[in-house]
Amino acid sequence: MRPSCQNTKSPKGQIRFLVYCMENAIMNLPDNQEQMVWLIDFHGFNMSHLSIKVSRETAHVLQEHYPERLGLAILYNPPKIFEPFWKMVKPFLEPKTCNKVKFVYSDDNLSKKILEDIFDMEQLEVAFGGENSDLSFNFEKYAERMREDDLKFYGNTPVSSTSAHFTNSDSEVSDTEMKRLEDIPDEKIKTGTS
């Protein structure tokens, strides 16, 4: 994930895309695997990418609808401005979830060890301290893969990150719940009331 590369300011659209990606990732997990490692690259991240509303709703969706899917979240090179933001988000997370979050910095050898213990460094992108310089994001290939997965998992039912109704075996993210984003004023979120 690369927060600095988001292309929408719509909180509802961002959450719907998160759910779409989560469902797609779950459907592509090997049969014997339940959890995922998230590698979040903060290169290029700044205050304009920061949204308390989206962060709070992201925490809610992940904890309520995907409680045991996170194996580990690696925050790679988060900027200093992220530290106070993390302190604001942390109270909305379960302690068990907080313990799964690791801060990794490219200039810290102990941090690099975390990556080396988890990833094959020959396969990991150079951007994350790995050795693979052949990887680059290609939107056309990504979009084609998502279309193929949509057909494979949903048949001819139209699916997109902005119009789909997503479910997993345990729960459902409804349009009513998604509407909560629009109904909670920003100032109430900042004070922690709803």
mmCIF file with all atom_site columns, C-alpha atoms in Angstrom:
data_model
loop_
_atom_site.group_PDB
_atom_site.id
_atom_site.type_symbol
_atom_site.label_atom_id
_atom_site.label_alt_id
_atom_site.label_comp_id
_atom_site.label_asym_id
_atom_site.label_entity_id
_atom_site.label_seq_id
_atom_site.pdbx_PDB_ins_code
_atom_site.Cartn_x
_atom_site.Cartn_y
_atom_site.Cartn_z
_atom_site.occupancy
_atom_site.B_iso_or_equiv
_atom_site.pdbx_formal_charge
_atom_site.auth_seq_id
_atom_site.auth_comp_id
_atom_site.auth_asym_id
_atom_site.auth_atom_id
_atom_site.pdbx_PDB_model_num
ATOM 1   C CA . MET A 1 1   ? 0.000   0.000   0.000   1.00 0.00 ? 1   MET A CA 1
ATOM 2   C CA . ARG A 1 2   ? 1.166   3.485   -0.767  1.00 0.00 ? 2   ARG A CA 1
ATOM 3   C CA . PRO A 1 3   ? -0.981  6.146   0.952   1.00 0.00 ? 3   PRO A CA 1
ATOM 4   C CA . SER A 1 4   ? 0.656   8.942   -1.023  1.00 0.00 ? 4   SER A CA 1
ATOM 5   C CA . CYS A 1 5   ? -0.709  7.418   -4.243  1.00 0.00 ? 5   CYS A CA 1
ATOM 6   C CA . GLN A 1 6   ? -4.406  7.566   -3.350  1.00 0.00 ? 6   GLN A CA 1
ATOM 7   C CA . ASN A 1 7   ? -6.440  9.079   -6.146  1.00 0.00 ? 7   ASN A CA 1
ATOM 8   C CA . THR A 1 8   ? -9.676  9.973   -4.390  1.00 0.00 ? 8   THR A CA 1
ATOM 9   C CA . LYS A 1 9   ? -10.634 12.344  -1.604  1.00 0.00 ? 9   LYS A CA 1
ATOM 10  C CA . SER A 1 10  ? -14.010 10.655  -1.072  1.00 0.00 ? 10  SER A CA 1
ATOM 11  C CA . PRO A 1 11  ? -14.011 8.885   2.330   1.00 0.00 ? 11  PRO A CA 1
ATOM 12  C CA . LYS A 1 12  ? -16.782 6.570   1.138   1.00 0.00 ? 12  LYS A CA 1
ATOM 13  C CA . GLY A 1 13  ? -14.817 5.714   -2.015  1.00 0.00 ? 13  GLY A CA 1
ATOM 14  C CA . GLN A 1 14  ? -11.638 5.058   -0.022  1.00 0.00 ? 14  GLN A CA 1
ATOM 15  C CA . ILE A 1 15  ? -13.430 2.716   2.392   1.00 0.00 ? 15  ILE A CA 1
ATOM 16  C CA . ARG A 1 16  ? -15.226 0.891   -0.418  1.00 0.00 ? 16  ARG A CA 1
ATOM 17  C CA . PHE A 1 17  ? -11.897 0.409   -2.192  1.00 0.00 ? 17  PHE A CA 1
ATOM 18  C CA . LEU A 1 18  ? -10.345 -0.882  1.049   1.00 0.00 ? 18  LEU A CA 1
ATOM 19  C CA . VAL A 1 19  ? -13.140 -3.450  1.396   1.00 0.00 ? 19  VAL A CA 1
ATOM 20  C CA . TYR A 1 20  ? -12.824 -4.402  -2.267  1.00 0.00 ? 20  TYR A CA 1
ATOM 21  C CA . CYS A 1 21  ? -9.066  -4.962  -1.873  1.00 0.00 ? 21  CYS A CA 1
ATOM 22  C CA . MET A 1 22  ? -9.510  -6.907  1.373   1.00 0.00 ? 22  MET A CA 1
ATOM 23  C CA . GLU A 1 23  ? -12.119 -9.208  -0.161  1.00 0.00 ? 23  GLU A CA 1
ATOM 24  C CA . ASN A 1 24  ? -9.975  -9.731  -3.239  1.00 0.00 ? 24  ASN A CA 1
ATOM 25  C CA . ALA A 1 25  ? -6.882  -10.489 -1.146  1.00 0.00 ? 25  ALA A CA 1
ATOM 26  C CA . ILE A 1 26  ? -8.834  -12.961 1.010   1.00 0.00 ? 26  ILE A CA 1
ATOM 27  C CA . MET A 1 27  ? -10.146 -14.776 -2.056  1.00 0.00 ? 27  MET A CA 1
ATOM 28  C CA . ASN A 1 28  ? -6.591  -15.077 -3.377  1.00 0.00 ? 28  ASN A CA 1
ATOM 29  C CA . LEU A 1 29  ? -5.077  -16.437 -0.157  1.00 0.00 ? 29  LEU A CA 1
ATOM 30  C CA . PRO A 1 30  ? -3.795  -20.014 -0.270  1.00 0.00 ? 30  PRO A CA 1
ATOM 31  C CA . ASP A 1 31  ? -6.251  -22.493 1.285   1.00 0.00 ? 31  ASP A CA 1
ATOM 32  C CA . ASN A 1 32  ? -4.207  -22.922 4.463   1.00 0.00 ? 32  ASN A CA 1
ATOM 33  C CA . GLN A 1 33  ? -3.552  -19.203 5.044   1.00 0.00 ? 33  GLN A CA 1
ATOM 34  C CA . GLU A 1 34  ? -5.879  -16.904 6.984   1.00 0.00 ? 34  GLU A CA 1
ATOM 35  C CA . GLN A 1 35  ? -3.757  -13.832 7.688   1.00 0.00 ? 35  GLN A CA 1
ATOM 36  C CA . MET A 1 36  ? -1.920  -11.219 5.632   1.00 0.00 ? 36  MET A CA 1
ATOM 37  C CA . VAL A 1 37  ? 1.151   -9.035  6.000   1.00 0.00 ? 37  VAL A CA 1
ATOM 38  C CA . TRP A 1 38  ? 0.566   -5.435  4.967   1.00 0.00 ? 38  TRP A CA 1
ATOM 39  C CA . LEU A 1 39  ? 3.585   -3.465  3.808   1.00 0.00 ? 39  LEU A CA 1
ATOM 40  C CA . ILE A 1 40  ? 2.685   0.222   3.812   1.00 0.00 ? 40  ILE A CA 1
ATOM 41  C CA . ASP A 1 41  ? 5.137   2.538   2.065   1.00 0.00 ? 41  ASP A CA 1
ATOM 42  C CA . PHE A 1 42  ? 5.044   6.112   3.368   1.00 0.00 ? 42  PHE A CA 1
ATOM 43  C CA . HIS A 1 43  ? 7.397   7.523   0.717   1.00 0.00 ? 43  HIS A CA 1
ATOM 44  C CA . GLY A 1 44  ? 5.922   10.846  -0.405  1.00 0.00 ? 44  GLY A CA 1
ATOM 45  C CA . PHE A 1 45  ? 3.349   10.944  2.401   1.00 0.00 ? 45  PHE A CA 1
ATOM 46  C CA . ASN A 1 46  ? 2.389   14.381  3.751   1.00 0.00 ? 46  ASN A CA 1
ATOM 47  C CA . MET A 1 47  ? -0.385  16.103  5.700   1.00 0.00 ? 47  MET A CA 1
ATOM 48  C CA . SER A 1 48  ? -2.648  16.331  2.648   1.00 0.00 ? 48  SER A CA 1
ATOM 49  C CA . HIS A 1 49  ? -2.961  12.528  2.746   1.00 0.00 ? 49  HIS A CA 1
ATOM 50  C CA . LEU A 1 50  ? -4.109  12.579  6.375   1.00 0.00 ? 50  LEU A CA 1
ATOM 51  C CA . SER A 1 51  ? -7.805  12.044  7.173   1.00 0.00 ? 51  SER A CA 1
ATOM 52  C CA . ILE A 1 52  ? -8.989  11.324  10.706  1.00 0.00 ? 52  ILE A CA 1
ATOM 53  C CA . LYS A 1 53  ? -12.424 10.370  9.348   1.00 0.00 ? 53  LYS A CA 1
ATOM 54  C CA . VAL A 1 54  ? -11.031 7.782   6.925   1.00 0.00 ? 54  VAL A CA 1
ATOM 55  C CA . SER A 1 55  ? -8.520  6.486   9.492   1.00 0.00 ? 55  SER A CA 1
ATOM 56  C CA . ARG A 1 56  ? -11.228 6.012   12.094  1.00 0.00 ? 56  ARG A CA 1
ATOM 57  C CA . GLU A 1 57  ? -13.553 4.267   9.640   1.00 0.00 ? 57  GLU A CA 1
ATOM 58  C CA . THR A 1 58  ? -10.692 2.120   8.339   1.00 0.00 ? 58  THR A CA 1
ATOM 59  C CA . ALA A 1 59  ? -9.960  0.961   11.904  1.00 0.00 ? 59  ALA A CA 1
ATOM 60  C CA . HIS A 1 60  ? -13.669 0.251   12.436  1.00 0.00 ? 60  HIS A CA 1
ATOM 61  C CA . VAL A 1 61  ? -14.061 -1.768  9.224   1.00 0.00 ? 61  VAL A CA 1
ATOM 62  C CA . LEU A 1 62  ? -10.860 -3.761  9.762   1.00 0.00 ? 62  LEU A CA 1
ATOM 63  C CA . GLN A 1 63  ? -11.600 -4.559  13.420  1.00 0.00 ? 63  GLN A CA 1
ATOM 64  C CA . GLU A 1 64  ? -15.298 -5.344  12.966  1.00 0.00 ? 64  GLU A CA 1
ATOM 65  C CA . HIS A 1 65  ? -15.232 -7.169  9.638   1.00 0.00 ? 65  HIS A CA 1
ATOM 66  C CA . TYR A 1 66  ? -11.688 -8.535  9.339   1.00 0.00 ? 66  TYR A CA 1
ATOM 67  C CA . PRO A 1 67  ? -10.612 -9.010  12.976  1.00 0.00 ? 67  PRO A CA 1
ATOM 68  C CA . GLU A 1 68  ? -8.120  -11.826 12.495  1.00 0.00 ? 68  GLU A CA 1
ATOM 69  C CA . ARG A 1 69  ? -6.916  -11.151 8.958   1.00 0.00 ? 69  ARG A CA 1
ATOM 70  C CA . LEU A 1 70  ? -3.984  -8.945  9.963   1.00 0.00 ? 70  LEU A CA 1
ATOM 71  C CA . GLY A 1 71  ? -0.885  -10.945 10.716  1.00 0.00 ? 71  GLY A CA 1
ATOM 72  C CA . LEU A 1 72  ? 1.460   -7.962  10.673  1.00 0.00 ? 72  LEU A CA 1
ATOM 73  C CA . ALA A 1 73  ? 1.389   -4.373  9.403   1.00 0.00 ? 73  ALA A CA 1
ATOM 74  C CA . ILE A 1 74  ? 4.757   -2.906  8.485   1.00 0.00 ? 74  ILE A CA 1
ATOM 75  C CA . LEU A 1 75  ? 4.812   0.881   8.294   1.00 0.00 ? 75  LEU A CA 1
ATOM 76  C CA . TYR A 1 76  ? 7.829   1.584   6.101   1.00 0.00 ? 76  TYR A CA 1
ATOM 77  C CA . ASN A 1 77  ? 9.540   4.961   6.594   1.00 0.00 ? 77  ASN A CA 1
ATOM 78  C CA . PRO A 1 78  ? 6.613   6.818   8.147   1.00 0.00 ? 78  PRO A CA 1
ATOM 79  C CA . PRO A 1 79  ? 7.430   10.542  8.361   1.00 0.00 ? 79  PRO A CA 1
ATOM 80  C CA . LYS A 1 80  ? 7.802   12.296  11.703  1.00 0.00 ? 80  LYS A CA 1
ATOM 81  C CA . ILE A 1 81  ? 4.369   13.894  11.244  1.00 0.00 ? 81  ILE A CA 1
ATOM 82  C CA . PHE A 1 82  ? 2.943   10.371  11.458  1.00 0.00 ? 82  PHE A CA 1
ATOM 83  C CA . GLU A 1 83  ? 3.936   9.906   15.109  1.00 0.00 ? 83  GLU A CA 1
ATOM 84  C CA . PRO A 1 84  ? 1.296   12.291  16.565  1.00 0.00 ? 84  PRO A CA 1
ATOM 85  C CA . PHE A 1 85  ? -1.233  10.902  14.056  1.00 0.00 ? 85  PHE A CA 1
ATOM 86  C CA . TRP A 1 86  ? -0.496  7.341   15.245  1.00 0.00 ? 86  TRP A CA 1
ATOM 87  C CA . LYS A 1 87  ? -1.097  8.477   18.839  1.00 0.00 ? 87  LYS A CA 1
ATOM 88  C CA . MET A 1 88  ? -4.525  9.792   17.789  1.00 0.00 ? 88  MET A CA 1
ATOM 89  C CA . VAL A 1 89  ? -5.478  6.595   15.913  1.00 0.00 ? 89  VAL A CA 1
ATOM 90  C CA . LYS A 1 90  ? -4.092  4.103   18.446  1.00 0.00 ? 90  LYS A CA 1
ATOM 91  C CA . PRO A 1 91  ? -6.939  4.522   21.000  1.00 0.00 ? 91  PRO A CA 1
ATOM 92  C CA . PHE A 1 92  ? -9.402  3.339   18.335  1.00 0.00 ? 92  PHE A CA 1
ATOM 93  C CA . LEU A 1 93  ? -7.473  0.085   17.888  1.00 0.00 ? 93  LEU A CA 1
ATOM 94  C CA . GLU A 1 94  ? -7.543  -3.052  19.976  1.00 0.00 ? 94  GLU A CA 1
ATOM 95  C CA . PRO A 1 95  ? -4.276  -3.624  21.911  1.00 0.00 ? 95  PRO A CA 1
ATOM 96  C CA . LYS A 1 96  ? -3.849  -6.929  20.059  1.00 0.00 ? 96  LYS A CA 1
ATOM 97  C CA . THR A 1 97  ? -3.990  -5.015  16.767  1.00 0.00 ? 97  THR A CA 1
ATOM 98  C CA . CYS A 1 98  ? -1.526  -2.354  17.968  1.00 0.00 ? 98  CYS A CA 1
ATOM 99  C CA . ASN A 1 99  ? 0.979   -5.102  18.759  1.00 0.00 ? 99  ASN A CA 1
ATOM 100 C CA . LYS A 1 100 ? 0.824   -6.234  15.127  1.00 0.00 ? 100 LYS A CA 1
ATOM 101 C CA . VAL A 1 101 ? 2.025   -2.846  13.866  1.00 0.00 ? 101 VAL A CA 1
ATOM 102 C CA . LYS A 1 102 ? 5.773   -2.436  13.304  1.00 0.00 ? 102 LYS A CA 1
ATOM 103 C CA . PHE A 1 103 ? 7.578   0.764   12.363  1.00 0.00 ? 103 PHE A CA 1
ATOM 104 C CA . VAL A 1 104 ? 10.434  0.057   9.958   1.00 0.00 ? 104 VAL A CA 1
ATOM 105 C CA . TYR A 1 105 ? 12.980  2.657   8.849   1.00 0.00 ? 105 TYR A CA 1
ATOM 106 C CA . SER A 1 106 ? 15.386  2.149   5.953   1.00 0.00 ? 106 SER A CA 1
ATOM 107 C CA . ASP A 1 107 ? 18.263  3.748   7.886   1.00 0.00 ? 107 ASP A CA 1
ATOM 108 C CA . ASP A 1 108 ? 17.892  1.464   10.934  1.00 0.00 ? 108 ASP A CA 1
ATOM 109 C CA . ASN A 1 109 ? 19.570  -1.964  10.884  1.00 0.00 ? 109 ASN A CA 1
ATOM 110 C CA . LEU A 1 110 ? 17.207  -3.403  13.533  1.00 0.00 ? 110 LEU A CA 1
ATOM 111 C CA . SER A 1 111 ? 14.268  -2.333  11.385  1.00 0.00 ? 111 SER A CA 1
ATOM 112 C CA . LYS A 1 112 ? 15.789  -3.963  8.315   1.00 0.00 ? 112 LYS A CA 1
ATOM 113 C CA . LYS A 1 113 ? 16.015  -7.234  10.250  1.00 0.00 ? 113 LYS A CA 1
ATOM 114 C CA . ILE A 1 114 ? 12.196  -7.269  10.522  1.00 0.00 ? 114 ILE A CA 1
ATOM 115 C CA . LEU A 1 115 ? 11.954  -7.244  6.723   1.00 0.00 ? 115 LEU A CA 1
ATOM 116 C CA . GLU A 1 116 ? 14.694  -9.847  6.307   1.00 0.00 ? 116 GLU A CA 1
ATOM 117 C CA . ASP A 1 117 ? 12.905  -12.190 8.724   1.00 0.00 ? 117 ASP A CA 1
ATOM 118 C CA . ILE A 1 118 ? 9.624   -11.966 6.799   1.00 0.00 ? 118 ILE A CA 1
ATOM 119 C CA . PHE A 1 119 ? 10.454  -11.484 3.130   1.00 0.00 ? 119 PHE A CA 1
ATOM 120 C CA . ASP A 1 120 ? 12.718  -13.051 0.547   1.00 0.00 ? 120 ASP A CA 1
ATOM 121 C CA . MET A 1 121 ? 14.930  -10.004 -0.019  1.00 0.00 ? 121 MET A CA 1
ATOM 122 C CA . GLU A 1 122 ? 15.625  -11.108 -3.613  1.00 0.00 ? 122 GLU A CA 1
ATOM 123 C CA . GLN A 1 123 ? 11.884  -10.764 -4.338  1.00 0.00 ? 123 GLN A CA 1
ATOM 124 C CA . LEU A 1 124 ? 11.246  -7.605  -2.304  1.00 0.00 ? 124 LEU A CA 1
ATOM 125 C CA . GLU A 1 125 ? 11.242  -4.294  -4.205  1.00 0.00 ? 125 GLU A CA 1
ATOM 126 C CA . VAL A 1 126 ? 14.341  -2.116  -4.004  1.00 0.00 ? 126 VAL A CA 1
ATOM 127 C CA . ALA A 1 127 ? 12.062  0.641   -2.654  1.00 0.00 ? 127 ALA A CA 1
ATOM 128 C CA . PHE A 1 128 ? 11.688  -1.451  0.529   1.00 0.00 ? 128 PHE A CA 1
ATOM 129 C CA . GLY A 1 129 ? 15.358  -2.354  0.856   1.00 0.00 ? 129 GLY A CA 1
ATOM 130 C CA . GLY A 1 130 ? 15.049  -5.509  -1.217  1.00 0.00 ? 130 GLY A CA 1
ATOM 131 C CA . GLU A 1 131 ? 17.030  -6.565  -4.256  1.00 0.00 ? 131 GLU A CA 1
ATOM 132 C CA . ASN A 1 132 ? 14.301  -6.748  -6.909  1.00 0.00 ? 132 ASN A CA 1
ATOM 133 C CA . SER A 1 133 ? 14.578  -3.786  -9.259  1.00 0.00 ? 133 SER A CA 1
ATOM 134 C CA . ASP A 1 134 ? 12.314  -5.328  -11.908 1.00 0.00 ? 134 ASP A CA 1
ATOM 135 C CA . LEU A 1 135 ? 9.075   -4.508  -10.097 1.00 0.00 ? 135 LEU A CA 1
ATOM 136 C CA . SER A 1 136 ? 7.115   -1.444  -11.008 1.00 0.00 ? 136 SER A CA 1
ATOM 137 C CA . PHE A 1 137 ? 3.420   -0.806  -10.617 1.00 0.00 ? 137 PHE A CA 1
ATOM 138 C CA . ASN A 1 138 ? 1.497   -1.085  -13.853 1.00 0.00 ? 138 ASN A CA 1
ATOM 139 C CA . PHE A 1 139 ? -2.077  0.138   -13.492 1.00 0.00 ? 139 PHE A CA 1
ATOM 140 C CA . GLU A 1 140 ? -3.214  -1.586  -16.697 1.00 0.00 ? 140 GLU A CA 1
ATOM 141 C CA . LYS A 1 141 ? -1.984  -4.986  -15.449 1.00 0.00 ? 141 LYS A CA 1
ATOM 142 C CA . TYR A 1 142 ? -3.526  -4.361  -12.020 1.00 0.00 ? 142 TYR A CA 1
ATOM 143 C CA . ALA A 1 143 ? -6.898  -3.381  -13.525 1.00 0.00 ? 143 ALA A CA 1
ATOM 144 C CA . GLU A 1 144 ? -6.892  -6.439  -15.790 1.00 0.00 ? 144 GLU A CA 1
ATOM 145 C CA . ARG A 1 145 ? -6.119  -8.738  -12.862 1.00 0.00 ? 145 ARG A CA 1
ATOM 146 C CA . MET A 1 146 ? -8.948  -7.181  -10.833 1.00 0.00 ? 146 MET A CA 1
ATOM 147 C CA . ARG A 1 147 ? -11.362 -7.685  -13.769 1.00 0.00 ? 147 ARG A CA 1
ATOM 148 C CA . GLU A 1 148 ? -10.268 -11.333 -14.041 1.00 0.00 ? 148 GLU A CA 1
ATOM 149 C CA . ASP A 1 149 ? -10.688 -11.855 -10.298 1.00 0.00 ? 149 ASP A CA 1
ATOM 150 C CA . ASP A 1 150 ? -14.097 -10.170 -10.375 1.00 0.00 ? 150 ASP A CA 1
ATOM 151 C CA . LEU A 1 151 ? -15.236 -12.568 -13.103 1.00 0.00 ? 151 LEU A CA 1
ATOM 152 C CA . LYS A 1 152 ? -13.729 -15.559 -11.319 1.00 0.00 ? 152 LYS A CA 1
ATOM 153 C CA . PHE A 1 153 ? -15.303 -14.776 -7.944  1.00 0.00 ? 153 PHE A CA 1
ATOM 154 C CA . TYR A 1 154 ? -18.468 -12.884 -8.840  1.00 0.00 ? 154 TYR A CA 1
ATOM 155 C CA . GLY A 1 155 ? -19.332 -14.196 -12.299 1.00 0.00 ? 155 GLY A CA 1
ATOM 156 C CA . ASN A 1 156 ? -21.096 -11.695 -14.519 1.00 0.00 ? 156 ASN A CA 1
ATOM 157 C CA . THR A 1 157 ? -22.262 -9.584  -11.571 1.00 0.00 ? 157 THR A CA 1
ATOM 158 C CA . PRO A 1 158 ? -20.907 -6.044  -12.043 1.00 0.00 ? 158 PRO A CA 1
ATOM 159 C CA . VAL A 1 159 ? -18.304 -5.299  -9.399  1.00 0.00 ? 159 VAL A CA 1
ATOM 160 C CA . SER A 1 160 ? -16.321 -2.134  -8.806  1.00 0.00 ? 160 SER A CA 1
ATOM 161 C CA . SER A 1 161 ? -14.726 -0.445  -5.853  1.00 0.00 ? 161 SER A CA 1
ATOM 162 C CA . THR A 1 162 ? -17.417 2.231   -5.846  1.00 0.00 ? 162 THR A CA 1
ATOM 163 C CA . SER A 1 163 ? -20.613 0.276   -6.483  1.00 0.00 ? 163 SER A CA 1
ATOM 164 C CA . ALA A 1 164 ? -20.146 -3.211  -5.090  1.00 0.00 ? 164 ALA A CA 1
ATOM 165 C CA . HIS A 1 165 ? -21.761 -4.663  -2.011  1.00 0.00 ? 165 HIS A CA 1
ATOM 166 C CA . PHE A 1 166 ? -19.011 -6.699  -0.367  1.00 0.00 ? 166 PHE A CA 1
ATOM 167 C CA . THR A 1 167 ? -19.350 -9.545  2.093   1.00 0.00 ? 167 THR A CA 1
ATOM 168 C CA . ASN A 1 168 ? -17.218 -12.125 3.773   1.00 0.00 ? 168 ASN A CA 1
ATOM 169 C CA . SER A 1 169 ? -18.236 -15.303 5.544   1.00 0.00 ? 169 SER A CA 1
ATOM 170 C CA . ASP A 1 170 ? -18.620 -13.633 8.932   1.00 0.00 ? 170 ASP A CA 1
ATOM 171 C CA . SER A 1 171 ? -20.129 -10.240 8.254   1.00 0.00 ? 171 SER A CA 1
ATOM 172 C CA . GLU A 1 172 ? -21.439 -7.714  5.813   1.00 0.00 ? 172 GLU A CA 1
ATOM 173 C CA . VAL A 1 173 ? -20.498 -4.099  5.181   1.00 0.00 ? 173 VAL A CA 1
ATOM 174 C CA . SER A 1 174 ? -23.824 -2.532  4.289   1.00 0.00 ? 174 SER A CA 1
ATOM 175 C CA . ASP A 1 175 ? -24.622 0.707   2.500   1.00 0.00 ? 175 ASP A CA 1
ATOM 176 C CA . THR A 1 176 ? -26.187 1.917   5.764   1.00 0.00 ? 176 THR A CA 1
ATOM 177 C CA . GLU A 1 177 ? -22.920 1.398   7.603   1.00 0.00 ? 177 GLU A CA 1
ATOM 178 C CA . MET A 1 178 ? -20.982 3.055   4.810   1.00 0.00 ? 178 MET A CA 1
ATOM 179 C CA . LYS A 1 179 ? -23.341 6.056   5.041   1.00 0.00 ? 179 LYS A CA 1
ATOM 180 C CA . ARG A 1 180 ? -22.072 6.609   8.596   1.00 0.00 ? 180 ARG A CA 1
ATOM 181 C CA . LEU A 1 181 ? -19.051 8.266   6.978   1.00 0.00 ? 181 LEU A CA 1
ATOM 182 C CA . GLU A 1 182 ? -21.196 11.019  5.559   1.00 0.00 ? 182 GLU A CA 1
ATOM 183 C CA . ASP A 1 183 ? -23.329 11.409  8.699   1.00 0.00 ? 183 ASP A CA 1
ATOM 184 C CA . ILE A 1 184 ? -20.538 12.052  11.221  1.00 0.00 ? 184 ILE A CA 1
ATOM 185 C CA . PRO A 1 185 ? -19.312 15.660  11.102  1.00 0.00 ? 185 PRO A CA 1
ATOM 186 C CA . ASP A 1 186 ? -15.522 16.109  11.088  1.00 0.00 ? 186 ASP A CA 1
ATOM 187 C CA . GLU A 1 187 ? -15.559 18.115  14.319  1.00 0.00 ? 187 GLU A CA 1
ATOM 188 C CA . LYS A 1 188 ? -17.278 15.256  16.189  1.00 0.00 ? 188 LYS A CA 1
ATOM 189 C CA . ILE A 1 189 ? -14.686 12.802  14.948  1.00 0.00 ? 189 ILE A CA 1
ATOM 190 C CA . LYS A 1 190 ? -11.865 15.073  16.143  1.00 0.00 ? 190 LYS A CA 1
ATOM 191 C CA . THR A 1 191 ? -13.365 15.157  19.638  1.00 0.00 ? 191 THR A CA 1
ATOM 192 C CA . GLY A 1 192 ? -14.133 11.437  19.636  1.00 0.00 ? 192 GLY A CA 1
ATOM 193 C CA . THR A 1 193 ? -17.919 11.784  19.888  1.00 0.00 ? 193 THR A CA 1
ATOM 194 C CA . SER A 1 194 ? -20.558 10.571  17.472  1.00 0.00 ? 194 SER A CA 1
#
